[in-house]
Coordinates of C-alpha atoms and ligand atoms in Angstrom, one line a residue:
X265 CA -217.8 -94.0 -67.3
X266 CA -215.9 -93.0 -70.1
X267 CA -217.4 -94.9 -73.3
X268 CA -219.8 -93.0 -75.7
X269 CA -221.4 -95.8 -76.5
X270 CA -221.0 -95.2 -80.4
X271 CA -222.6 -98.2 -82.5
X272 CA -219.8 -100.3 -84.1
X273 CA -218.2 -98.5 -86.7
X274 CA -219.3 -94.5 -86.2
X275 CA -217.3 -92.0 -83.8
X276 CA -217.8 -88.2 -83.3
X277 CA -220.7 -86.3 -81.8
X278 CA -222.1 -83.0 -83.1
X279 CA -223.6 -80.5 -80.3
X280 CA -226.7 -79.5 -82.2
X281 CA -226.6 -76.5 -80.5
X282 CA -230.0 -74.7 -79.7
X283 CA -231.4 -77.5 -81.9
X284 CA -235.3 -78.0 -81.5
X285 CA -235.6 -81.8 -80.4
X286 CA -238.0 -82.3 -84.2
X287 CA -235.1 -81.1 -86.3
X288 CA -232.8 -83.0 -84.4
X289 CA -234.6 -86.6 -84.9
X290 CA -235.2 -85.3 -88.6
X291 CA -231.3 -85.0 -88.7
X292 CA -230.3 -87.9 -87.8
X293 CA -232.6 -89.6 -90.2
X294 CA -231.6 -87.7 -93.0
X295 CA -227.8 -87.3 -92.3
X296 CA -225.9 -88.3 -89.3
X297 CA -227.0 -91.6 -89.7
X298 CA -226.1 -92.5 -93.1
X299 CA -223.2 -90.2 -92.7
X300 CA -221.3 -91.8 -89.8
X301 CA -222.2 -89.7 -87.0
X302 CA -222.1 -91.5 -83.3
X303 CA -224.0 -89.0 -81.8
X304 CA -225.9 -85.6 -80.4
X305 CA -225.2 -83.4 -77.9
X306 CA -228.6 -81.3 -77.1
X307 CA -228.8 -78.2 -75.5
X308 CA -230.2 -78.2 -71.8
X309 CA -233.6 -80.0 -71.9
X310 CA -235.0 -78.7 -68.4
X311 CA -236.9 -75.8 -67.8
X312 CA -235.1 -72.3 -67.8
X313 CA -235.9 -69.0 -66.8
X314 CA -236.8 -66.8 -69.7
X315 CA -234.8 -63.4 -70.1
X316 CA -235.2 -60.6 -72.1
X317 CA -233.8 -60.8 -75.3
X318 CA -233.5 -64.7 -75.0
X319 CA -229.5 -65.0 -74.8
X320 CA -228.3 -68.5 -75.7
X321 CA -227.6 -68.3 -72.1
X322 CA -230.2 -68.2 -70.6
X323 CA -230.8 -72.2 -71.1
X324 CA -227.8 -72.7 -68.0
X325 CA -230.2 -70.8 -65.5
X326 CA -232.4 -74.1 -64.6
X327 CA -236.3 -73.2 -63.3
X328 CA -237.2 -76.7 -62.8
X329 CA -236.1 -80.5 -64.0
X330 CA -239.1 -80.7 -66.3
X331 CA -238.4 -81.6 -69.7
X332 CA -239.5 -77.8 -71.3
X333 CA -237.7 -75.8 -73.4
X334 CA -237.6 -73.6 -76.4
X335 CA -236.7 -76.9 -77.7
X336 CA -239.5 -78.7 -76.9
X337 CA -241.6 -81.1 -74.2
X338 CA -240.9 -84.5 -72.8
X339 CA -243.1 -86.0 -75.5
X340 CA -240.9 -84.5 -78.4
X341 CA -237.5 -85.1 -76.4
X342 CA -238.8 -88.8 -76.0
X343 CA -239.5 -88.8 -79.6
X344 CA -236.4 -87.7 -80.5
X345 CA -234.1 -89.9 -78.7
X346 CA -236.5 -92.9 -79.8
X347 CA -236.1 -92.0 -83.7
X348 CA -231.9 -91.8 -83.6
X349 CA -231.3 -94.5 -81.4
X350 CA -233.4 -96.5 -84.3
X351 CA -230.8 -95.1 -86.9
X352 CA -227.7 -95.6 -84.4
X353 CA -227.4 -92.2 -83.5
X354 CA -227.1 -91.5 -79.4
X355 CA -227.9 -88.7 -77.6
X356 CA -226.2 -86.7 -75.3
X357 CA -227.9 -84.5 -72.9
X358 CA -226.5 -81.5 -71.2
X359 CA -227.2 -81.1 -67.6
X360 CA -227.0 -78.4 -65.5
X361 CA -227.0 -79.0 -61.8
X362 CA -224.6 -77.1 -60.4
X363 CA -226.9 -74.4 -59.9
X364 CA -230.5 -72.5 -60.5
X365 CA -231.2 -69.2 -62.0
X366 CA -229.9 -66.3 -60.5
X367 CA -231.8 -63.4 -59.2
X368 CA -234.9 -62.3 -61.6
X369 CA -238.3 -60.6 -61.2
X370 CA -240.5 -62.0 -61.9
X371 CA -238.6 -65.7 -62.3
X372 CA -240.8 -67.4 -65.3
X373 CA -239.3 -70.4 -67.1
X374 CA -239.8 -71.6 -70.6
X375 CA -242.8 -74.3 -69.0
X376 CA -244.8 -71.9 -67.3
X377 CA -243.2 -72.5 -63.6
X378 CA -242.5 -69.7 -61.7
X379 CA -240.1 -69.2 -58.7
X380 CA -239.6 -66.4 -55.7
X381 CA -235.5 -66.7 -56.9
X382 CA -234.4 -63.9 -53.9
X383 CA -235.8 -66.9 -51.6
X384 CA -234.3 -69.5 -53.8
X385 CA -238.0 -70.9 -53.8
X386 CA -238.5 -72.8 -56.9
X387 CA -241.7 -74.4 -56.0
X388 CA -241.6 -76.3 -59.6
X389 CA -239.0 -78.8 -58.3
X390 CA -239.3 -77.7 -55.3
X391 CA -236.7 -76.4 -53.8
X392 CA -236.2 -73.7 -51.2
X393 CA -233.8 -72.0 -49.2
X394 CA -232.0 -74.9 -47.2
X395 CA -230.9 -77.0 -50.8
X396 CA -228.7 -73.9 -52.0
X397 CA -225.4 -73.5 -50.2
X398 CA -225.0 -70.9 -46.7
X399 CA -224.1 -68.4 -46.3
X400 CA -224.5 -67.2 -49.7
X401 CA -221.3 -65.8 -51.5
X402 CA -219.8 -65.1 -54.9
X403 CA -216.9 -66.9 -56.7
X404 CA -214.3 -64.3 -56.9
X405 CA -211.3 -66.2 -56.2
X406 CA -210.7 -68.9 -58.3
X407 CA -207.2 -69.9 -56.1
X408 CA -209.9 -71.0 -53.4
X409 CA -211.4 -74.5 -54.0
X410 CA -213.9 -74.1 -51.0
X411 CA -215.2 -70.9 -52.9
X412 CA -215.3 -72.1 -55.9
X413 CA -217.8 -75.2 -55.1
X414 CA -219.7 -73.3 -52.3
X415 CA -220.2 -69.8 -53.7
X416 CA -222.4 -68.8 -56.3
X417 CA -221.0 -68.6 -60.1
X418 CA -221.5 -65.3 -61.7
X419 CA -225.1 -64.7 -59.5
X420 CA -226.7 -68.3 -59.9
X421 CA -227.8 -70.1 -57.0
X422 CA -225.8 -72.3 -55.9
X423 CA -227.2 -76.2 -54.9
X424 CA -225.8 -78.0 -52.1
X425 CA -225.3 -81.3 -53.6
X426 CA -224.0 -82.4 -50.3
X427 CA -227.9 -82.8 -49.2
X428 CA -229.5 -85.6 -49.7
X429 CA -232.5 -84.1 -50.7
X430 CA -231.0 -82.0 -53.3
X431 CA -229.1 -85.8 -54.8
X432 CA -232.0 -87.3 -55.0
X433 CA -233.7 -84.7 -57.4
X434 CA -231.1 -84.8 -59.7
X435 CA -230.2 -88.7 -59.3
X436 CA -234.1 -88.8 -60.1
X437 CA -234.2 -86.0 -63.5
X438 CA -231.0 -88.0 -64.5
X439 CA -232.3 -91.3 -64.3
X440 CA -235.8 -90.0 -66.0
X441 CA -233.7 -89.5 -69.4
X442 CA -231.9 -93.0 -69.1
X443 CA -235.1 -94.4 -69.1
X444 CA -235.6 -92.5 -72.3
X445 CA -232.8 -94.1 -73.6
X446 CA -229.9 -91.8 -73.5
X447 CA -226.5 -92.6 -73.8
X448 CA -224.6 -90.0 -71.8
X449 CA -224.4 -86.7 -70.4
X450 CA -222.5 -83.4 -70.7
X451 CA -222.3 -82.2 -66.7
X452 CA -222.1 -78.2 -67.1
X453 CA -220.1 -76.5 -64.6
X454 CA -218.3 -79.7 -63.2
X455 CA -215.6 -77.4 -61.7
X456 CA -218.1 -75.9 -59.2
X457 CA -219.2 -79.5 -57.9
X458 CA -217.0 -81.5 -55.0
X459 CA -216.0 -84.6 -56.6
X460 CA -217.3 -86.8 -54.0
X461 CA -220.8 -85.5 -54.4
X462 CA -220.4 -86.0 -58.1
X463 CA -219.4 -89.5 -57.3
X464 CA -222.3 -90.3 -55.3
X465 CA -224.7 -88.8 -57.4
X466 CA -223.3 -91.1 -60.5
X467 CA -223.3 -93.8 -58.8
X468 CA -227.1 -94.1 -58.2
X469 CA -228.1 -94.0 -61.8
X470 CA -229.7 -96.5 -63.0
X471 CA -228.1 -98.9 -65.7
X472 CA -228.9 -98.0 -69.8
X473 CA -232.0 -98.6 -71.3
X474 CA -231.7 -102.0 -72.9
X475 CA -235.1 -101.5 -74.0
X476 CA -233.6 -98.6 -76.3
X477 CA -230.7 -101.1 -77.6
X478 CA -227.9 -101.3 -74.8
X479 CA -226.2 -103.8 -73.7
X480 CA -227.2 -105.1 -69.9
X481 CA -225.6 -103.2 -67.6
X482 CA -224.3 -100.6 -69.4
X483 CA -223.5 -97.3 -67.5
X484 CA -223.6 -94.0 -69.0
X485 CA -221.2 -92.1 -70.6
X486 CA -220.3 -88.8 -68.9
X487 CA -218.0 -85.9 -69.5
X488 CA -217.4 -83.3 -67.5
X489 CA -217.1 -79.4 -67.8
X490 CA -213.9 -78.5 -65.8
X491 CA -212.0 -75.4 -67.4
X492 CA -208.8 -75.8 -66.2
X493 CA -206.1 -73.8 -68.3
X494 CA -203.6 -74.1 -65.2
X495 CA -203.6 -71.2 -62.6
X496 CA -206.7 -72.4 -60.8
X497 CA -206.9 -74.2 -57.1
X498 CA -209.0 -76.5 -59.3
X499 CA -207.6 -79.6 -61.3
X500 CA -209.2 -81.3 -64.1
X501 CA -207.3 -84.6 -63.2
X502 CA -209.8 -84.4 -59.6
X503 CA -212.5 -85.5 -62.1
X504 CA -211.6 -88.1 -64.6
X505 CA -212.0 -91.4 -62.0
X506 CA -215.8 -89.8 -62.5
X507 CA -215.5 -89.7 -66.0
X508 CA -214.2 -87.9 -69.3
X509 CA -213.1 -84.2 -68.9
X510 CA -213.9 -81.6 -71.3
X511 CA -210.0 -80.9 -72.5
X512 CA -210.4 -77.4 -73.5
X513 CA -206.2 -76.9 -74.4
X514 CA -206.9 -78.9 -76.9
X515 CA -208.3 -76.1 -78.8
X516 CA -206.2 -73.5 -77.5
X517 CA -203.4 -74.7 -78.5
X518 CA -204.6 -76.4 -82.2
X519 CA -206.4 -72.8 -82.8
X520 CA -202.9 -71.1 -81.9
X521 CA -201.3 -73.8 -84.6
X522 CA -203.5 -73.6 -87.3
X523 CA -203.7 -69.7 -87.2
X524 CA -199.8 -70.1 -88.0
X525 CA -198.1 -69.1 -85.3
X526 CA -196.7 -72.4 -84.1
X527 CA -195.2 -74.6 -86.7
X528 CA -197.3 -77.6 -87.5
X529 CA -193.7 -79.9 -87.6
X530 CA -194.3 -79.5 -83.7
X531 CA -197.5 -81.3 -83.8
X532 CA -195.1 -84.5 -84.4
X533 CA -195.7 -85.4 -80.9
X534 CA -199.0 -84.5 -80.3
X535 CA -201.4 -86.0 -77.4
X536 CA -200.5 -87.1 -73.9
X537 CA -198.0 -84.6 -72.9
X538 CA -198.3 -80.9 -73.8
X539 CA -200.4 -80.0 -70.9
X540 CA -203.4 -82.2 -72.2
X541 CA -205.3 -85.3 -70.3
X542 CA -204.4 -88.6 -71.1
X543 CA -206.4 -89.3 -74.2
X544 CA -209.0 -92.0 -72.8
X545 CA -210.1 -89.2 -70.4
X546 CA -210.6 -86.5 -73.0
X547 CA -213.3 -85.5 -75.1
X548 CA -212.1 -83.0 -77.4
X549 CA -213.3 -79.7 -79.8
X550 CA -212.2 -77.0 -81.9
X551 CA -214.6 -74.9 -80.4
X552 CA -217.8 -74.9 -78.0
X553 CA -220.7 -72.7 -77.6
X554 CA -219.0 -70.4 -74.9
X555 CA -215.6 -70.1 -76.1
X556 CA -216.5 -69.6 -80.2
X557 CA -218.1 -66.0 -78.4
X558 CA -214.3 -64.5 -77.7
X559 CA -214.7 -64.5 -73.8
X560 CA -214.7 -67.9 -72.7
X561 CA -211.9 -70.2 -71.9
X562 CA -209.3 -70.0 -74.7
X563 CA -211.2 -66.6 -76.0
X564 CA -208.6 -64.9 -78.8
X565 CA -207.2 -68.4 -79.8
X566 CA -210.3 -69.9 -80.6
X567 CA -211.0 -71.3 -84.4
X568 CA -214.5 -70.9 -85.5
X569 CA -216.9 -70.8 -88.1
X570 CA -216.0 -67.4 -89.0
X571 CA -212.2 -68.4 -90.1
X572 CA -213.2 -70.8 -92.5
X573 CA -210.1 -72.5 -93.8
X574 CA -207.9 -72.3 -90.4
X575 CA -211.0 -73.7 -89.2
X576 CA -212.0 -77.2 -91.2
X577 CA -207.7 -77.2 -91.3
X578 CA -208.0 -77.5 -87.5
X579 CA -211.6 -79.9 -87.4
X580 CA -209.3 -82.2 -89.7
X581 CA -206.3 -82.5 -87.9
X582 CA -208.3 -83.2 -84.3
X583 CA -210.7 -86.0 -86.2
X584 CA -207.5 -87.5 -87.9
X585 CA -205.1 -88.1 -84.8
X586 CA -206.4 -90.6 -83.0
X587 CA -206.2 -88.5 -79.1
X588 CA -209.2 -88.3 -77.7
X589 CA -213.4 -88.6 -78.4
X590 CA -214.1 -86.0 -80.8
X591 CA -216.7 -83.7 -80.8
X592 CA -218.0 -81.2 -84.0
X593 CA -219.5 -77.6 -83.1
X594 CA -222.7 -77.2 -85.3
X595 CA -223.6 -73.3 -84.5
X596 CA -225.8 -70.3 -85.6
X597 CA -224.8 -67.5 -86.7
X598 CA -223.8 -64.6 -84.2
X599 CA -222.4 -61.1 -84.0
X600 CA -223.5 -60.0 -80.6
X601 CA -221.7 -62.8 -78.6
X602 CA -224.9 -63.1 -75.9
X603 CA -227.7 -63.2 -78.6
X604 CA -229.7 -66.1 -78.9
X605 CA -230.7 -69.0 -81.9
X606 CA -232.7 -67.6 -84.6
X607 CA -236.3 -67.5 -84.1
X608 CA -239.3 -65.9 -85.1
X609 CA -241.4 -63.1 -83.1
X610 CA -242.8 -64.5 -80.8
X611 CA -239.5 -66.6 -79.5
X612 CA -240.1 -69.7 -81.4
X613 CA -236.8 -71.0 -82.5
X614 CA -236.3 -71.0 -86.9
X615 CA -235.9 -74.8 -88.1
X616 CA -232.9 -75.2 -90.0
X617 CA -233.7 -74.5 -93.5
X618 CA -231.2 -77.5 -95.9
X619 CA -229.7 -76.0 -98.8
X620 CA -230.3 -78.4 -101.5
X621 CA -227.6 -77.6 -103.6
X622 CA -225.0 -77.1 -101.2
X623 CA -226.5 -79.1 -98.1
X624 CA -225.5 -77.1 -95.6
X625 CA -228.1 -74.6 -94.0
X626 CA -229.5 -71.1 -94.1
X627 CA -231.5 -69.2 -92.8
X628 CA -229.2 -68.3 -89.7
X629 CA -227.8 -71.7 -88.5
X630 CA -224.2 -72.7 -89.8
X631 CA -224.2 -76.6 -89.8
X632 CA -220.7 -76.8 -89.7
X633 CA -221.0 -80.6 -89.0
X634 CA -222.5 -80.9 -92.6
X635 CA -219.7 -78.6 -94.3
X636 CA -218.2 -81.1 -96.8
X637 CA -214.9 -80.9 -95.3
X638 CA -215.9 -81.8 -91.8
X639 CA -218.7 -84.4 -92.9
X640 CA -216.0 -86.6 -94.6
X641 CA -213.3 -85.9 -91.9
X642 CA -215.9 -87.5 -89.7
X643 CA -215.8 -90.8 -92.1
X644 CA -212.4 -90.4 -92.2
X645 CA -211.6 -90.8 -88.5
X646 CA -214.3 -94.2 -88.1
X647 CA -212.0 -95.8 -91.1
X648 CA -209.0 -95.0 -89.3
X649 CA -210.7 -97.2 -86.1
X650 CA -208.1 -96.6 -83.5
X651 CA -205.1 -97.5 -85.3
X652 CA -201.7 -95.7 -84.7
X653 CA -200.1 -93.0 -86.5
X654 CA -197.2 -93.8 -89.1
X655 CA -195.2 -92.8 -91.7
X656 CA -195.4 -88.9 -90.4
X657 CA -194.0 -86.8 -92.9
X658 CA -192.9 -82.7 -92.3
X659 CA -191.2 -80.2 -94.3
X660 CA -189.4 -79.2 -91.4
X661 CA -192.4 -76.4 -91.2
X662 CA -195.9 -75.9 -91.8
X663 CA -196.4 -79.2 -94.6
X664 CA -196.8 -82.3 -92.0
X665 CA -198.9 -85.9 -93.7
X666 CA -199.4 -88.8 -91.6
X667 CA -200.8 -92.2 -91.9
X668 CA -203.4 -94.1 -89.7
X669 CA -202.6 -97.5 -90.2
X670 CA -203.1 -98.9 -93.6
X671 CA -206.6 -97.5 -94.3
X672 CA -205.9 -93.6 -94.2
X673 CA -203.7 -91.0 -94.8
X674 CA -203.7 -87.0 -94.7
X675 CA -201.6 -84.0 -95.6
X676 CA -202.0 -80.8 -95.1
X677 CA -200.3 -77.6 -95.4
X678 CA -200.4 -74.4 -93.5
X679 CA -197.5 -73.1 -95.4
X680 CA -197.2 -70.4 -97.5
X681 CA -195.2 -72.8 -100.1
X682 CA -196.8 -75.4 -102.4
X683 CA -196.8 -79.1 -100.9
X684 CA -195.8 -80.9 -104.0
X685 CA -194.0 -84.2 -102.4
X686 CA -193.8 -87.7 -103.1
X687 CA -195.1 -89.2 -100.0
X688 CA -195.5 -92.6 -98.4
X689 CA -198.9 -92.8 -97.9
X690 CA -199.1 -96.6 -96.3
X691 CA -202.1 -97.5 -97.9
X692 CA -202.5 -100.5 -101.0
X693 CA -201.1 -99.6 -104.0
X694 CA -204.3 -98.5 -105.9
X695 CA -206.2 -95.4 -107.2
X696 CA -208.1 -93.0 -104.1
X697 CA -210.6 -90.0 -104.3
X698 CA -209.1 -87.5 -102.1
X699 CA -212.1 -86.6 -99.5
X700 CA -211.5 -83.1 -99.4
X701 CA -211.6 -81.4 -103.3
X702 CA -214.2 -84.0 -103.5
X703 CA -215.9 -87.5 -103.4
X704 CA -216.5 -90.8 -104.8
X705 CA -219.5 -90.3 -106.8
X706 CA -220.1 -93.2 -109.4
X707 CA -216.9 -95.0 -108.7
X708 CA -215.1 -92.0 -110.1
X709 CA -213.5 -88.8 -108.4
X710 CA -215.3 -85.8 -107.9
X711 CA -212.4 -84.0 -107.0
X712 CA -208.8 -85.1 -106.8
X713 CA -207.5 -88.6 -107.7
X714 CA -204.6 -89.8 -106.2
X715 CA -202.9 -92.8 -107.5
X716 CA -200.9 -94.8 -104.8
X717 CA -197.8 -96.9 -106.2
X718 CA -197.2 -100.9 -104.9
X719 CA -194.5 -99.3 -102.5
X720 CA -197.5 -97.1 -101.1
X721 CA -196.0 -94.3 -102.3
X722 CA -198.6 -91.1 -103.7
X723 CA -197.4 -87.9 -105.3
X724 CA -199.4 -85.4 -103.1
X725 CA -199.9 -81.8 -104.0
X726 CA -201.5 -79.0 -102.3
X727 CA -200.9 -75.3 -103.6
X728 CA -200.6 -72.6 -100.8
X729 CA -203.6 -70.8 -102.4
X730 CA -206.3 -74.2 -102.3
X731 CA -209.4 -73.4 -100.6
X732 CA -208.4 -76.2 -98.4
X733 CA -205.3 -76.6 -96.9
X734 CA -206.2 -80.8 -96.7
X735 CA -206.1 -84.3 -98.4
X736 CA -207.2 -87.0 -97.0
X737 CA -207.7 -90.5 -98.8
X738 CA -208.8 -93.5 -96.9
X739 CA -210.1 -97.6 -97.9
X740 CA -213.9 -96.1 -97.2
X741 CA -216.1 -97.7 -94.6
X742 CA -216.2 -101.1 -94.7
X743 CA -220.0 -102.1 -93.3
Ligands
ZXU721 O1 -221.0 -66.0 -70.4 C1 -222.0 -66.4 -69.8 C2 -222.3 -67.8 -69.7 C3 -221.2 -68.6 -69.9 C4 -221.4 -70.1 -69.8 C5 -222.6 -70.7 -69.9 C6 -222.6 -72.1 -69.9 C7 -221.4 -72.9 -69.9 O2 -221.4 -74.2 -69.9 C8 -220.2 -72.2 -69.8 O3 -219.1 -72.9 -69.8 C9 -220.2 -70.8 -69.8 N1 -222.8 -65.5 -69.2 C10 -222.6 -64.1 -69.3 C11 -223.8 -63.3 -68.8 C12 -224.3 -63.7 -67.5 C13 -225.1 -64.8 -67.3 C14 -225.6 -65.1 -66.1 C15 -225.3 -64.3 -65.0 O4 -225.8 -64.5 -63.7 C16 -224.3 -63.2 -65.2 C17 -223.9 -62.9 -66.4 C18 -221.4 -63.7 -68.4 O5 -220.8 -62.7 -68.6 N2 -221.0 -64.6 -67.4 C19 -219.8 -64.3 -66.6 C20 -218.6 -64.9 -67.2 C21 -218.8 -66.4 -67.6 O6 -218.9 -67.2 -66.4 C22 -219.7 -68.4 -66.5 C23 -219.2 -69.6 -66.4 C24 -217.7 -69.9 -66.3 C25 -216.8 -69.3 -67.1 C26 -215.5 -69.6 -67.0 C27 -215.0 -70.5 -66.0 O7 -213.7 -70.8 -65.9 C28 -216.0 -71.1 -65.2 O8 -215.5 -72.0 -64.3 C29 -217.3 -70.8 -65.3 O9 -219.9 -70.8 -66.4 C30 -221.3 -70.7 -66.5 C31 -222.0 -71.9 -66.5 C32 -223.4 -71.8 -66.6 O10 -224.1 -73.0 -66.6 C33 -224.1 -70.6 -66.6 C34 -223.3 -69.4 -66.6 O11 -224.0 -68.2 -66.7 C35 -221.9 -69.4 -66.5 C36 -221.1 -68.2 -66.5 O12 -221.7 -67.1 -66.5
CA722 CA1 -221.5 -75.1 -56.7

């Protein structure tokens, strides 16, 4: 079903990506949960096949449903959940059962299994030849439907979830981590399942843990990988009466926006419409952890780390407009698009070193989700609740400023002219620390103050040349 199951007033999830399950439950002690955050995606927790030079994806080549990764064991993973769920935090796991590994000798996985992959014998689940789909075949035409559910995706072996055998061990690894008290799951690879296996499968899980804090007969919250940018035999509409959908033109197009060639006065309109699901079956992104490498979906478009300003310019915009559940990319640094997290010599994944000065990280991990910018953007949008946009505001051009109801308002301006504008604002009359330059720190402004007039009316200036193209002003959180 298709809510997060965020506690009262936080929204947004961060995919702590590559994320060792002890910095994770250290991080959302520390910072997601006094910061707002609703929640975690983690990297694939089940056993993987190791490959040389450990590429990031080497993690979407399952060995085996035990909880063993580079990230750590079922006793850590328990941990983990355990520790954010007691600071309001949930977790989000991604699961890949679409498929195993694909062909490798010899097949060892990150838990010590081993499997005999050209005889699809993975004696750690176990499975063998007859759960994998006949005859074998590749995906090569994505116009056939058939092909692309029943053929093998770039190699992997390909499960026949139509077998009842093969539903039960995943309705059975699912269910494991809802006893651990998860609140949802990313399905990888969602286009290269039949609906009405999905369907099935879903519908055995058990309820949420109300022993971790949910509500009786909760159901998980799911959201589904289906890249769909039109020109496919596959729809992503065939998959949101499962659940969310992945809406991956939502960075497309943003990225294509906020790198200036579109004008953001078009953005006026933006949500349903303009290709994109309708916004309770979305979760959205700037970015994700295959398409911020260049060659996934929406490669040349895509706004990352690496463009800095278009970037947080972008992150605010999708955390201010109210389409969609938000999700924030939190990466490590990469050149070579396939390499893997940073880690040590002997494999062993770096913990994100905290800059205490800054309080973002080093040592080879971005933390884009605790880039000032994006951190308050994040409080921004759980102030803004799910109120409607008002009082939009363009320059017939690149300056656009909206309202969320009465509690928040943002500019910004892609422009190459100064925004200096007298704008209404819709908040109460009364004096606001703009979010962006700065904070509130002491009641007093760290940055920019911006005094709003009884007719809710704020003279708002951004040069062409800020750092940041953004303000943002808001009531603060209420709790
Ligand atoms: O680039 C990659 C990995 C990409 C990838 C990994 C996880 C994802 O969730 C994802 O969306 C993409 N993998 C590299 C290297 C590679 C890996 C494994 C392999 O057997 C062969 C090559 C690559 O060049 N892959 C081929 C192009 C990317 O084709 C992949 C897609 C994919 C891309 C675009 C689509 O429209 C689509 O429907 C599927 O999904 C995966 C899902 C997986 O669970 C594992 C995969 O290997 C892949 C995957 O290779
Ligand atoms: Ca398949």
């Amino acid at each position: 079903q298709k809510d997060p199951h965020y506690k009262d007033d936080r929204d947004t999830m961060v995919h702590l990506f590559e994320w060792k399950f002890d910095d994770i439950a250290d991080e959302c002690e520390r910072f997601l949960g006094p910061m707002g955050y609703g929640g975690v995606q983690v990297s694939p927790i089940n056993e993987n096949l190791i490959m040389r030079n450990r590429p990031w994806y080497e993690r979407y080549q399952p060995l085996s449903f035990k909880i063993n990764t580079r990230s750590g064991n079922e006793s850590s993973f328990a941990s983990m959940v355990k520790r954010c769920n007691a600071v309001d935090v949930r977790i989000y796991v991604d699961i890949v059962v679409n498929h195993m590994s694909g062909d490798a000798n010899p097949a060892v996985g990150t838990g010590g299994s081993t499997a005999n992959t050209s005889s699809r014998s993975y004696p750690a689940v176990p499975f063998s030849f007859a759960d994998f789909h006949q005859p074998v075949c590749s995906i090569s035409n994505y116009n056939n439907a058939t092909e692309v559910r029943n053929c093998e995706l770039s190699g992997l072996h390909d499960l026949d979830q139509s077998k009842e055998y093969v539903r039960s061990k995943i309705v059975e690894f699912i269910n494991r981590i809802i006893d651990l008290g998860v609140a949802g799951i990313r399905v990888d690879a969602a286009k290269h399942m039949w609906p009405q296996d999905l369907k099935v499968i879903y519908s055995r899980l058990n309820n949420l843990s109300v022993a971790h804090g949910f509500p009786a007969k909760s159901r998980l919250f799911i959201y589904q990988e289906v890249i769909d940018l039109g020109g496919e035999a596959i729809k992503k509409g065939e998959y949101t009466s499962l659940g969310r959908v992945i809406e991956f033109t939502f960075g497309i197009v943003l990225g294509n926006f906020f790198r200036g060639n579109e004008q953001l006065k078009f953005l006026k309109n933006w949500g349903n419409g303009w290709g994109l699901l309708p916004s309770e079956d979305a979760l959205v992104m700037i970015d994700n952890h295959d398409n911020q490498r260049g060659h996934g979906a929406g490669g040349a478009t895509i706004l990352t780390y690496k463009l800095p300003k278009q970037y947080k310019m972008a992150t605010a915009f999708e955390l201010a407009h109210p389409y969609g559940t938000t999700r924030v990319m939190s990466s490590f640094n990469f050149t070579d698009p396939s390499i893997g997290p940073p880690a040590d010599k002997n494999g062993s994944i770096l913990s994100p070193e905290i800059d205490p000065k800054t309080g973002t990280c080093k040592n080879g991990w971005i933390c884009e989700h605790r880039w000032h910018q994006i951190q308050q953007m994040v409080v921004f949008r759980l102030v803004a609740k799910n109120d409607p946009i008002n009082n939009w505001w363009d320059n017939d051009g690149d300056q656009i400023a909206f309202s969320r109801g009465s509690n928040a308002f943002i500019a910004l301006n892609n422009d190459d002219e100064d925004l200096k504008q007298s704008l209404v604002t819709g908040l109460p009359a009364g004096k606001y620390c703009d979010v962006i330059t700065g904070q509130v720190k002491n009641n007093k402004c760290t940055g920019k103050t911006v005094e709003v007039g009884k007719n809710g009316v704020a003279f708002v200036d951004i040069p062409a040349s800020a750092e940041d193209g953004v303000l943002a002003i808001h009531i603060g959180r209420q709790s």
